[in-house]
XYZ file of C-alpha atoms in Angstrom:
771
model
C 148.256 125.787 108.894
C 145.935 127.586 106.500
C 147.286 130.034 103.964
C 145.357 131.962 101.380
C 146.830 133.030 98.060
C 145.531 134.410 94.800
C 145.855 132.539 91.543
C 149.159 134.096 90.579
C 149.997 133.861 86.925
C 153.731 133.562 87.694
C 153.275 130.071 89.073
C 153.786 127.232 86.609
C 150.947 125.271 85.134
C 149.997 121.738 86.197
C 152.550 118.992 85.815
C 152.198 115.251 85.562
C 148.479 115.211 86.264
C 146.863 111.769 86.442
C 143.942 113.046 84.389
C 143.429 116.331 82.620
C 141.279 118.935 84.321
C 138.210 120.159 82.453
C 138.951 122.881 79.946
C 137.386 125.636 82.044
C 140.001 125.005 84.766
C 142.946 125.506 82.414
C 145.129 128.573 81.976
C 144.549 131.380 84.469
C 141.829 129.362 86.231
C 144.199 126.455 86.939
C 145.218 125.634 90.538
C 148.531 127.286 91.521
C 150.704 124.175 91.524
C 154.385 124.889 92.246
C 157.362 123.540 90.327
C 157.926 119.857 91.054
C 154.462 119.541 92.595
C 152.162 116.890 91.115
C 148.391 116.992 90.951
C 147.045 113.762 92.463
C 143.252 114.172 92.419
C 140.546 116.784 92.075
C 136.795 117.248 92.418
C 134.554 120.024 91.161
C 132.412 121.622 93.883
C 129.455 123.108 92.035
C 127.306 124.339 94.968
C 127.941 127.337 97.211
C 127.041 127.608 100.906
C 123.417 128.491 99.996
C 123.230 125.497 97.607
C 123.160 127.673 94.503
C 125.068 126.520 91.433
C 128.533 128.070 91.081
C 131.873 126.677 89.844
C 134.461 125.626 92.419
C 137.348 123.165 92.649
C 139.217 121.192 95.305
C 142.591 119.901 94.057
C 145.023 117.612 95.847
C 148.735 117.591 95.111
C 151.477 115.474 96.645
C 152.123 118.319 99.133
C 149.001 120.398 99.619
C 145.237 120.624 99.390
C 144.147 123.520 97.183
C 140.603 124.879 97.011
C 138.725 127.607 95.248
C 135.286 128.216 96.725
C 132.326 128.361 94.315
C 131.942 131.855 92.955
C 135.355 132.974 94.346
C 138.525 133.899 92.443
C 141.140 133.210 95.130
C 142.757 129.910 96.091
C 143.230 128.545 99.607
C 145.912 125.987 100.432
C 146.642 123.643 103.341
C 149.878 121.705 103.680
C 149.425 117.990 104.241
C 150.341 116.877 107.731
C 149.342 114.963 110.847
C 145.970 115.955 112.231
C 144.552 117.151 108.900
C 141.488 115.148 107.853
C 138.773 115.307 105.198
C 135.316 114.067 106.182
C 132.636 113.120 103.676
C 128.848 113.057 103.977
C 125.895 113.215 101.609
C 122.196 113.914 101.996
C 119.278 114.466 99.594
C 121.470 114.780 96.503
C 124.112 117.046 98.062
C 127.602 115.836 98.965
C 129.806 117.640 101.494
C 133.565 117.606 102.032
C 134.722 119.070 105.336
C 138.365 119.835 106.163
C 139.178 119.428 109.876
C 142.335 120.004 111.903
C 142.635 117.668 114.908
C 146.256 118.450 115.790
C 145.338 120.876 118.578
C 143.168 118.479 120.571
C 139.599 119.589 119.884
C 138.679 119.310 116.180
C 138.801 122.644 114.390
C 136.713 123.308 111.284
C 138.804 124.754 108.450
C 136.599 124.652 105.362
C 133.658 122.900 103.749
C 132.677 122.371 100.116
C 129.421 121.083 98.605
C 128.671 119.434 95.295
C 125.951 117.521 93.461
C 126.315 113.757 93.752
C 127.367 113.369 90.130
C 130.834 114.346 91.396
C 130.766 111.823 94.254
C 133.185 109.286 92.612
C 135.771 112.067 92.182
C 135.270 113.147 95.817
C 135.802 109.610 97.130
C 138.902 109.225 94.999
C 140.267 112.516 96.358
C 139.709 111.347 99.959
C 141.508 108.048 99.282
C 144.502 109.820 97.732
C 144.471 112.466 100.486
C 144.697 109.869 103.257
C 147.359 107.896 101.405
C 149.545 110.958 100.716
C 149.114 112.337 104.249
C 150.052 109.024 105.852
C 153.088 108.618 103.600
C 154.303 112.140 104.466
C 153.840 111.559 108.205
C 155.527 108.131 108.199
C 158.218 109.047 105.698
C 157.462 106.030 103.496
C 156.699 106.596 99.811
C 153.121 106.247 98.663
C 152.181 103.356 96.376
C 150.701 105.475 93.609
C 148.454 103.643 91.120
C 148.957 104.143 87.413
C 147.647 107.580 86.506
C 144.557 107.465 84.364
C 144.303 103.660 84.485
C 141.241 101.745 85.679
C 142.328 99.554 88.628
C 139.928 96.780 87.584
C 140.247 96.380 83.833
C 143.487 98.400 83.422
C 141.938 100.364 80.580
C 142.919 104.059 80.155
C 140.466 106.475 81.743
C 139.039 109.208 79.488
C 140.301 112.706 80.164
C 138.529 114.322 83.091
C 136.729 111.158 84.210
C 137.208 109.185 87.406
C 135.033 106.215 86.450
C 135.866 103.594 83.893
C 133.230 103.572 81.147
C 133.900 99.849 80.604
C 133.435 98.734 84.214
C 130.567 101.076 85.075
C 128.460 100.852 81.947
C 125.022 99.307 82.210
C 125.225 95.746 80.978
C 122.620 95.101 78.312
C 122.567 91.412 77.384
C 121.573 90.980 73.735
C 118.472 88.914 73.156
C 119.064 85.264 72.382
C 116.800 82.986 70.384
C 116.980 80.617 73.352
C 114.903 83.169 75.275
C 111.889 81.926 73.318
C 112.232 78.522 74.941
C 111.425 80.162 78.268
C 107.893 80.596 76.952
C 107.417 76.859 77.517
C 106.260 77.584 81.093
C 103.275 79.366 79.541
C 102.733 76.679 76.895
C 102.926 73.747 79.297
C 99.225 73.870 80.344
C 98.284 73.391 76.675
C 100.702 70.566 75.809
C 97.833 68.261 74.749
C 96.595 70.747 72.173
C 100.153 71.461 71.086
C 100.774 67.742 70.494
C 97.569 67.526 68.455
C 98.646 70.575 66.445
C 102.061 69.044 65.766
C 100.551 65.752 64.568
C 98.133 67.630 62.318
C 101.046 69.670 60.953
C 102.955 66.464 60.221
C 99.960 64.919 58.465
C 99.106 68.025 56.434
C 102.742 68.412 55.343
C 102.806 64.779 54.238
C 99.549 65.323 52.289
C 101.070 68.253 50.386
C 103.990 66.039 49.302
C 101.732 63.455 47.594
C 100.927 65.389 44.360
C 104.538 65.694 43.073
C 105.039 61.970 43.677
C 101.979 61.178 41.526
C 103.345 63.278 38.664
C 106.081 60.681 37.995
C 103.746 57.847 36.853
C 101.461 60.392 35.217
C 104.345 61.549 33.038
C 106.110 58.196 32.473
C 103.069 55.913 32.145
C 100.497 58.214 30.492
C 101.802 61.363 28.801
C 105.140 60.196 27.335
C 103.689 56.852 26.067
C 100.846 58.842 24.473
C 103.392 60.940 22.554
C 104.904 57.636 21.327
C 101.524 56.426 20.000
C 100.086 54.523 22.972
C 96.390 55.333 23.735
C 95.658 57.099 27.061
C 94.408 54.815 29.803
C 91.390 56.773 31.083
C 91.080 54.669 34.231
C 94.716 55.210 35.127
C 94.433 58.978 34.507
C 91.288 59.103 36.634
C 93.097 57.282 39.432
C 96.045 59.684 39.410
C 93.882 62.811 39.139
C 91.629 61.480 41.877
C 94.706 60.985 44.039
C 95.783 64.581 43.371
C 92.326 65.916 44.282
C 92.107 63.742 47.398
C 95.547 64.859 48.582
C 94.576 68.521 48.102
C 91.323 68.084 50.083
C 93.063 66.201 52.892
C 95.827 68.836 53.049
C 93.178 71.614 53.211
C 91.246 69.958 56.048
C 94.313 69.135 58.078
C 95.740 72.627 57.477
C 92.540 74.280 58.721
C 92.453 72.113 61.847
C 96.126 72.692 62.771
C 95.894 76.442 62.169
C 92.758 76.768 64.289
C 94.079 74.696 67.192
C 97.490 76.373 67.307
C 95.934 79.845 66.969
C 93.728 79.118 69.998
C 96.753 77.943 71.971
C 98.920 80.918 71.003
C 96.201 83.408 71.960
C 95.900 81.771 75.367
C 99.652 81.778 75.817
C 99.696 85.479 74.926
C 96.851 86.216 77.357
C 98.577 84.280 80.149
C 101.838 86.093 79.403
C 100.156 89.514 79.631
C 98.313 88.608 82.830
C 101.364 87.110 84.526
C 103.551 90.071 83.571
C 101.005 92.613 84.801
C 100.430 90.747 88.063
C 104.185 90.551 88.649
C 104.513 94.238 87.801
C 101.950 95.134 90.466
C 103.988 93.213 93.049
C 107.172 95.172 92.374
C 108.206 97.939 94.742
C 107.870 101.676 94.257
C 111.601 101.773 93.590
C 111.196 99.813 90.341
C 108.567 102.202 88.960
C 110.696 105.189 89.908
C 113.253 104.158 87.290
C 110.846 103.202 84.492
C 108.798 105.130 81.945
C 105.084 104.471 81.698
C 105.172 104.239 77.917
C 107.968 101.669 78.015
C 106.079 99.389 80.408
C 102.889 99.761 78.367
C 104.788 98.843 75.201
C 106.238 95.733 76.827
C 102.925 94.390 78.109
C 101.011 95.461 75.007
C 102.939 95.382 71.740
C 105.655 92.942 72.848
C 103.162 90.285 73.970
C 101.179 90.829 70.761
C 104.332 90.264 68.734
C 105.069 87.056 70.638
C 101.474 85.914 70.145
C 101.674 86.496 66.371
C 104.987 84.642 66.279
C 103.498 81.647 68.089
C 100.260 81.550 66.101
C 101.650 82.173 62.601
C 105.389 82.202 62.197
C 106.272 79.354 64.527
C 103.673 77.193 62.759
C 105.158 78.181 59.412
C 108.635 77.398 60.700
C 107.578 73.940 61.890
C 105.878 73.303 58.554
C 108.979 74.470 56.692
C 111.290 72.205 58.681
C 109.015 69.198 58.190
C 108.647 69.984 54.491
C 112.405 70.281 53.988
C 113.197 67.085 55.914
C 110.458 65.019 54.259
C 111.221 66.414 50.809
C 114.916 65.651 51.234
C 114.062 62.080 52.248
C 111.828 61.600 49.182
C 114.456 63.087 46.841
C 117.149 60.771 48.216
C 114.848 57.772 47.795
C 114.158 58.708 44.165
C 117.727 59.541 43.062
C 120.568 60.126 45.569
C 122.891 61.979 43.166
C 120.243 64.357 41.947
C 119.182 64.916 45.578
C 122.777 65.790 46.509
C 122.907 68.436 43.781
C 119.549 69.791 44.947
C 120.785 70.229 48.533
C 124.029 72.015 47.564
C 122.823 75.601 48.394
C 121.580 74.515 51.832
C 124.915 74.942 53.747
C 125.447 78.432 52.289
C 121.934 79.529 53.232
C 122.364 78.108 56.740
C 125.631 80.028 57.140
C 123.983 83.266 55.983
C 121.092 82.748 58.388
C 123.576 82.370 61.248
C 125.478 85.554 60.318
C 122.374 87.658 59.721
C 120.695 86.405 62.894
C 123.517 87.803 65.036
C 123.174 91.191 63.371
C 119.395 91.245 63.539
C 118.981 90.254 67.187
C 120.948 93.328 68.326
C 119.106 95.508 65.841
C 115.612 94.398 66.792
C 116.243 94.853 70.510
C 117.349 98.402 69.770
C 114.247 98.891 67.615
C 112.094 97.857 70.588
C 113.888 100.234 72.932
C 113.633 103.123 70.483
C 109.959 102.377 69.898
C 109.393 102.737 73.634
C 110.728 106.303 73.276
C 107.830 107.019 70.928
C 105.296 105.570 73.361
C 106.939 107.467 76.216
C 106.244 110.765 74.459
C 102.595 109.756 74.093
C 102.387 108.611 77.721
C 103.845 111.946 78.853
C 101.853 114.230 76.597
C 98.325 112.807 76.542
C 97.811 112.721 80.361
C 99.473 116.149 80.587
C 97.643 117.719 77.640
C 96.215 120.430 79.899
C 99.697 121.617 80.837
C 100.849 121.371 77.212
C 98.020 123.635 76.056
C 98.315 125.974 79.042
C 101.938 126.735 78.137
C 101.315 126.624 74.367
C 103.868 123.849 73.884
C 102.045 121.922 71.156
C 104.830 122.564 68.641
C 107.479 121.518 71.127
C 105.726 118.231 71.920
C 105.117 117.617 68.221
C 108.843 118.174 67.660
C 109.650 115.681 70.466
C 107.416 113.094 68.852
C 108.862 113.799 65.419
C 112.411 113.431 66.759
C 111.585 110.138 68.491
C 109.826 108.918 65.362
C 112.798 109.849 63.173
C 115.130 108.046 65.596
C 112.911 104.995 65.332
C 112.950 105.312 61.547
C 116.750 105.551 61.428
C 117.213 102.422 63.562
C 114.704 100.499 61.445
C 116.502 101.630 58.295
C 119.776 100.154 59.582
C 118.083 96.835 60.342
C 116.297 96.805 56.990
C 119.605 97.473 55.241
C 120.887 94.119 56.491
C 117.611 92.313 55.883
C 117.116 93.707 52.364
C 120.469 92.254 51.287
C 119.830 88.879 52.903
C 116.474 88.045 51.297
C 117.460 88.561 47.617
C 120.694 86.646 48.245
C 118.745 83.608 49.441
C 116.473 83.896 46.398
C 119.522 84.069 44.124
C 121.018 80.936 45.691
C 117.763 79.016 45.205
C 117.552 80.097 41.568
C 121.151 79.029 40.988
C 120.394 75.732 42.696
C 117.381 75.199 40.433
C 119.535 75.913 37.378
C 122.140 73.357 38.554
C 119.405 70.733 39.027
C 118.121 71.374 35.475
C 121.610 70.988 34.039
C 122.451 67.860 36.034
C 119.002 66.351 35.344
C 119.273 66.880 31.576
C 122.739 65.324 31.648
C 121.401 62.254 33.503
C 118.424 61.906 31.083
C 120.877 62.025 28.152
C 122.689 59.065 29.704
C 119.402 57.213 30.372
C 120.007 57.238 34.127
C 116.632 58.915 34.961
C 113.351 59.434 33.163
C 111.601 62.691 32.283
C 109.002 61.888 34.937
C 111.670 61.650 37.618
C 113.106 65.049 36.606
C 109.601 66.536 36.549
C 108.896 65.191 40.030
C 112.248 66.505 41.219
C 111.477 69.970 39.860
C 108.073 69.918 41.562
C 109.639 68.887 44.862
C 112.439 71.402 44.446
C 109.858 74.144 43.974
C 108.356 73.240 47.343
C 111.806 72.695 48.890
C 113.274 76.053 47.852
C 110.040 77.896 48.600
C 110.113 76.558 52.145
C 113.830 77.276 52.425
C 113.229 80.869 51.374
C 110.288 81.098 53.778
C 112.374 79.686 56.631
C 115.093 82.237 55.999
C 112.514 85.026 56.217
C 111.394 83.697 59.599
C 114.803 84.735 60.962
C 113.513 88.310 61.090
C 110.311 87.608 63.005
C 112.114 85.129 65.277
C 114.623 87.752 66.361
C 111.836 90.292 66.851
C 109.990 87.807 69.051
C 113.200 86.995 70.950
C 113.811 90.699 71.592
C 110.228 91.081 72.808
C 110.497 87.995 75.028
C 113.694 89.351 76.585
C 111.981 92.634 77.488
C 109.060 90.710 79.002
C 111.328 88.447 81.039
C 113.289 91.498 82.198
C 110.121 92.348 84.141
C 109.375 88.794 85.248
C 112.953 88.231 86.420
C 113.017 91.409 88.501
C 112.826 90.677 92.219
C 110.947 93.204 94.320
C 113.042 95.150 96.819
C 110.035 94.892 99.168
C 109.596 91.103 99.302
C 106.870 89.100 100.946
C 108.065 87.546 104.232
C 109.368 83.993 104.075
C 107.665 83.200 107.383
C 104.692 85.590 107.581
C 103.293 86.712 110.914
C 99.546 87.344 111.034
C 98.633 90.520 112.857
C 95.883 90.382 115.453
C 93.573 93.373 115.728
C 95.836 96.355 115.076
C 95.968 98.911 117.870
C 98.222 101.357 116.034
C 101.469 101.596 118.000
C 104.454 102.392 115.768
C 108.073 102.045 116.869
C 110.856 103.340 114.635
C 114.215 101.980 115.762
C 117.532 103.244 114.372
C 116.317 103.228 110.771
C 118.459 104.298 107.840
C 117.605 104.567 104.150
C 119.275 105.618 100.913
C 117.891 106.519 97.494
C 120.633 105.049 95.318
C 123.793 106.790 96.533
C 121.918 109.475 98.518
C 121.552 109.052 102.268
C 118.050 110.306 103.139
C 117.281 108.855 106.601
C 119.978 108.266 109.217
C 119.692 106.822 112.728
C 116.060 107.765 113.313
C 114.204 106.702 116.462
C 110.567 107.477 117.296
C 107.681 105.836 119.162
C 104.063 106.705 118.356
C 101.323 105.681 120.767
C 98.017 104.200 119.532
C 95.595 106.979 118.577
C 98.293 109.664 118.718
C 98.541 112.332 116.009
C 102.074 113.159 114.918
C 102.921 116.115 112.713
C 106.073 115.901 110.551
C 107.642 119.254 109.739
C 110.886 120.330 108.147
C 112.412 121.843 105.061
C 111.964 120.197 101.658
C 114.375 117.271 101.412
C 114.500 116.696 105.153
C 113.099 113.159 104.753
C 109.438 113.571 105.758
C 107.898 111.880 102.707
C 110.588 109.197 102.760
C 109.693 108.362 106.338
C 106.025 108.031 105.339
C 107.004 105.779 102.407
C 108.969 103.558 104.779
C 106.068 103.319 107.242
C 103.728 102.372 104.363
C 106.420 99.900 103.243
C 106.643 101.295 99.748
C 110.365 100.904 100.430
C 112.198 98.799 103.002
C 114.623 100.324 105.476
C 118.308 99.662 104.878
C 119.079 99.714 108.600
C 117.040 99.271 111.764
C 113.368 98.285 111.849
C 109.827 99.671 111.924
C 107.418 97.849 114.247
C 103.622 97.843 114.324
C 102.289 96.762 117.711
C 105.700 95.253 118.403
C 105.872 93.269 115.126
C 108.418 94.067 112.415
C 106.382 95.192 109.387
C 108.734 93.177 107.123
C 107.406 89.980 108.709
C 103.754 90.834 107.962
C 102.189 90.021 104.540
C 102.209 93.267 102.564
C 98.502 93.261 101.704
C 97.477 92.442 105.295
C 99.604 95.289 106.612
C 98.455 97.924 104.109
C 94.783 97.147 104.714
C 95.294 98.915 108.031
C 96.633 102.091 106.402
C 94.589 104.966 105.024
C 96.576 107.250 102.729
C 95.547 110.778 101.705
C 98.034 112.320 99.271
C 98.752 115.895 98.268
C 97.668 115.096 94.709
C 94.748 112.646 95.016
C 94.505 110.146 92.193
C 91.052 109.144 90.979
C 90.453 106.368 88.467
C 88.220 106.706 85.452
C 84.801 105.647 86.664
C 81.987 106.827 88.887
C 82.347 108.649 92.182
C 80.887 105.646 94.023
C 83.459 103.326 92.425
C 86.320 105.639 93.457
C 85.126 105.919 97.043
C 84.753 102.132 97.250
C 88.142 101.432 95.629
C 89.644 100.064 98.843
C 86.473 98.133 99.676
C 84.820 97.039 96.396
C 82.004 95.186 98.172
C 80.854 98.265 100.121
C 77.126 98.983 100.081
C 75.699 102.267 98.820
C 74.832 103.232 102.409
C 78.450 102.736 103.493
C 79.675 104.818 100.553
C 77.257 107.637 101.378
C 78.213 107.533 105.067
C 81.904 107.872 104.162
C 81.112 110.745 101.788
C 79.107 112.536 104.500
C 81.968 112.196 106.966
C 84.331 113.581 104.314
C 82.013 116.566 103.676
C 81.625 115.409 100.077
C 77.964 114.355 100.069
C 76.550 117.803 99.277
C 78.665 118.533 96.201
C 78.186 114.961 94.952
C 74.406 115.405 94.983
C 74.768 118.576 92.897
C 76.392 116.564 90.095
C 74.147 115.432 87.183
C 74.121 111.765 88.175
C 75.088 112.037 91.838
C 77.209 109.119 92.998
C 77.021 107.588 89.494
C 78.644 110.635 87.849
C 81.833 109.941 85.945
C 84.875 111.753 87.323
C 86.840 111.677 84.057
C 90.394 110.456 83.638
C 92.362 111.164 86.834
C 89.325 113.005 88.205
C 89.657 115.996 85.873
C 85.882 116.607 85.973
C 86.223 117.644 89.651
C 88.037 120.491 91.364
C 91.138 119.883 93.476
C 89.225 120.211 96.730
C 86.487 117.867 95.530
C 89.041 115.259 94.490
C 90.700 115.549 97.883
C 87.422 114.980 99.739
C 86.697 111.956 97.559
C 90.121 110.553 98.538
C 89.326 111.237 102.223
C 86.021 109.376 101.835
C 87.952 106.512 100.215
C 90.246 106.358 103.265
C 87.322 106.607 105.687
C 85.469 103.718 104.082
C 88.186 101.159 104.882
C 88.271 102.353 108.530
C 92.092 102.194 108.872
C 93.955 102.073 112.174
C 96.889 104.011 110.715
C 96.315 107.240 108.823
C 98.894 108.976 106.630
C 98.210 112.574 105.538
C 100.850 113.733 103.060
C 100.357 117.479 102.450
C 96.617 116.873 102.192
C 95.659 120.580 102.192
C 98.672 122.276 100.613
C 97.298 122.647 97.078
C 93.862 124.187 97.821
C 92.560 127.617 98.743
C 91.773 128.682 102.289
C 88.014 128.133 102.020
C 88.445 124.645 100.575
C 91.103 123.939 103.172
C 88.575 124.579 105.946
C 86.156 122.092 104.361
C 88.910 119.506 103.995
C 90.072 120.162 107.547
C 86.565 119.386 108.843
C 86.668 116.104 106.931
C 90.132 115.349 108.310
C 88.932 116.012 111.853
C 86.399 113.213 111.349
C 89.039 111.008 109.769
C 91.713 111.220 112.493
C 89.435 110.408 115.437
C 90.652 107.285 117.231
C 93.369 106.579 114.676
C 97.151 106.739 114.813
C 97.854 109.624 112.455
C 101.035 110.841 110.816
C 100.527 114.149 109.033
C 102.864 116.135 106.793
C 101.738 119.715 106.277
C 103.309 122.620 104.443
C 101.331 125.077 106.539
C 102.422 124.644 110.135
C 99.170 126.189 111.363
C 97.269 123.091 110.186
C 99.196 120.943 112.687
C 98.063 122.832 115.791
C 95.875 119.860 116.811
C 98.746 117.379 116.622
C 99.680 115.731 119.913
C 103.362 116.046 119.024
C 105.352 117.716 116.292
C 108.424 115.934 114.975
C 110.926 118.307 113.377
C 113.222 116.714 110.782
C 116.393 118.053 109.229
C 118.790 116.273 106.860
C 117.198 112.883 107.494
C 117.260 113.087 111.292
C 114.843 114.064 114.047
C 116.134 117.259 115.656
C 113.162 118.318 117.834
C 110.025 116.692 119.289
C 107.229 118.396 121.225
C 103.973 120.311 120.895
C 103.708 123.739 119.313
C 104.194 125.754 122.503
C 107.155 123.665 123.664
C 108.952 123.945 120.359
C 108.329 127.690 120.094
C 109.835 128.121 123.565
C 112.990 126.289 122.449
C 113.519 128.837 119.634
C 115.185 126.151 117.528
C 114.451 124.641 114.118
C 110.672 124.731 114.499
C 110.736 128.297 115.798
C 112.716 129.447 112.748
C 110.395 127.578 110.369
C 107.326 129.102 111.989
C 108.765 132.631 111.970
C 109.772 132.278 108.312
C 106.221 131.246 107.380
C 104.751 134.092 109.416
C 106.973 136.621 107.623
C 105.985 135.191 104.235
C 102.301 135.381 105.168
C 102.682 139.000 106.317
C 104.507 139.953 103.111
C 101.798 138.335 100.994
C 99.063 140.210 102.851
C 100.880 143.556 102.580
C 101.385 143.085 98.835
C 97.777 142.023 98.149
C 95.446 144.519 96.359
C 93.199 144.855 99.410
C 96.165 145.701 101.640
C 97.423 148.197 99.100
C 94.037 149.871 99.033
C 93.999 150.132 102.822
C 97.464 151.667 102.814
C 96.323 154.214 100.324
């Protein structure tokens, strides 16, 4: 059934392809499709048999399956027919297509191709078309071929060379809405009494500021104009009006101070509650959430975004409320004085409202993008500052400065686009208010000439209009800060609305005293679209030490993450003493787990504080006892301040071995029943490893232990070794049993022994001996 042919140039090029092949598969590199043959689907296979990158292609026509192996120049072909099948699998980021012939009874392997999972959609499409074309050829019925290059969901044309619709598969980013700000009410609700008091004070202070223009009417009509006509000034009346003006100013000042102070206190508390709630919710989210987020972005959301919301609530929202009250009350006073003149005064209002609506829609998209681009700037800082040692070690200061400059310029460009819209809006509003003022002057003079109003009325109108248009202009400017606050609120609620993939149980089961038995039953797990664990079964007895071994990507660390419940299994269950760990409160379960990582993380603080991190109320004697058991006591005493010595950020004041022994002491102090050792000695020298191993010997006594070790020799004391490959357990036994099998473990051990021998023979001391 299999025939092999070279890419003959005499064969015609592709015809009627549903989507164009990438440019590098055109011309002489194109699949040898015969005349009248139609290309139905294709997938690039970019990994060879040793998982090295190399270009390859599998193409399906309406008659044959064509393939060119990565790194090869010849094409293989298989005619479609009964018994021919393509099987698909994926593991740890690698997808596999396997061609099998089942027509002869026992399945016969014909070929296999591997690719990175970015090509998985094309591979699945090829399998679907393969099965459809094969079945139609066998049955003799024509295949129902979908429109070439058309998305089956939205019917939009597919871009050349793509198998996924960019419309249907794009990440949906909902633009921020001003209504998002109303969701902040849940944080404002505890302070509704103070908010009511602030609103009443705002109402009273706004009313007080509207008194002076009203007093100018009698001051003009009853004092100043009569004086120009020869009537003496009534000192008592002038004193009364001026006293009223002074009193109104003092009352407005006092009420303004009180409302500002009260609402500022409330807004700060709302901001503090918002930060605390967001951070607490963030801590409850699963490891999966943090795997897809940047540190700088999360810091920007909890820091700068909540600050922006706080400023909006304390300043701009108060100004907005004052502006609305001022406009409404001023409009009411103007109508009561002269309805026609009031109508002329309010003419620009609909145009300004329409402009605010149009500009708001443009700004809300712009400000959300500004926030996202600003997080790129903070991400560079969050990457570079903690990793400054690596930056300097590789002399990459200029490169990191260029990264920051590029992110900063991107931020500048986005802000420039937003400011372009805003800079046109603000002067336009000012122009409309000036035109409105000019119309009021003209209409007012015309009414005075017809004796319909007095000069005092026009003067009062102009005074009120000054306040009215000033507040209108101010309210239009608030559009900018409102949309910024709405964008910030959306990014905050994106965190608060996220549901953890490792939820607390609805009906929690309280664990009695944990004995340490672990049962793993038919578990499966995927990272996104990568299958990592498949059909795994294992039982671990209380107090037993299990060693996990296998190649990188075999699923060892994933299994540990599932046991710690950093992730939840997609299939099957993990039981602790017969209880499903998903039914146990997360904190109660993890208190029974001691975790020692390959790269121990220490917090900024003293050594004593880091050892007591899992048990903050531990006494100094308990801390010292844990340090002694971890073989850390001696080097701690040699430090300037002993247990009160600062370790620096991330423990950079200590060596790798010292940090590891501190982390072992931290695990010892909580006296866990389950112990997880994840490559605990892989990053230290041999001498330090012996010290750490002594500490680990103290740590594992009487505890159920699961250890991952790069050096197989460190697992000699394990009761059983569990060998993993491609997300499955392939061998279980002790060292001698597994060596006798001469299987996966045997090959791993021999490979390490050869590497160790080659390192010794190439060392300077060995070279000297050979000489």
